[in-house]
Phi, psi and omega in degrees: 000001180096009181298333182299334180288339181270350185298323182292340178254100187301319182297315180291322179298317179297318178296318180299313180297319179297319179295317179300313179300316181296314181294315184294337180256012179263119182299324180293325176294316178299315181298325182289331190242020170250155188283341177205155187291340181274351179277143181058027181273340177240165184276103174245171177300319179262072179275180185305310183293316183298317180298318179296316180297322178295318179294320183292345175296331178051042185284148175265000178287160173304140187301321180297323177293319177301315180296316180299315181294319182296310185282339172294323182281322190251345185215041173056032173074022177301141183277122174235125186275159178299320181294324177294320178294317179302318179294316180296320180298326181292346179274354177267142169275145178298338182299339181298324183281325175296320181291317177299318179298318181293310187283318188266341182246296187294312182298327179282313182301315185264016182289343175219190184268009186267070173211163185292137180225166175243112182054035179087358181256149167283121184270126179230137178237138178240134175208156179245156180207141175284135181245123179284123184244160174300148184272057178265153181303321182296317181291317180297321179296322184278319189249341179087187183228166173231137180288148177219161176216123179283150185276333185271301185266359179055043176275129180248135180192195178226152179219151180294131178217159170225165175250120177260139174233128186234132171255118193234141173262098187290336180282324180259357173059048177228145173277123180271326177200146177212148177215155179237123185234167176306153186304326185263015175292163182259121186297333178294321177298320178295319180296321180297324177291321181290329178299332179298342181268000180279174182220173178302145179078019172263137176248119187262142175241134176223154172279176190293341182290334184290307180292335181284000000 
């Protein structure tokens, strides 16, 4: 979420950590960002806070190894399976991470004038990218597919994809806004919506495809 950029500023880092703790232990925050009111309602090993902390590790290790290491350190090595984590993760809304990023990172980073700028401007870059998704019926229904053809065996087919558009502050290394749209959406339309979130004294960067 860009927390590493706040580490050099002890005061801001402390505020960010305090905000995260407060939000994660706030029942109204949990209610807002779970998919149904009965999820995370009782105390299980994979509760609301634990699932979020596991995801925020952003580890490249196999998920089962991540779970084993986490619970060995924090819960006497209790066994939690990858499938149990996958199910618990599905009960979270993606909005929880956007909200944490806004409140604990962006609001703190930009709370004063002490952040990196380019010629006095906050530098923001927007770009879009196709994201390869699992080929499940639910995902295909929501995001659609893109046709493909392999070069060796000449296999023709379709696969689930989405279009991601990200507005990024490259100097401070934080995502200011991100969205995921159907595969055949137009990245310029997504960028136009994201521009609405900019403010005076922002300098925008785009690649050549946007103005064309």
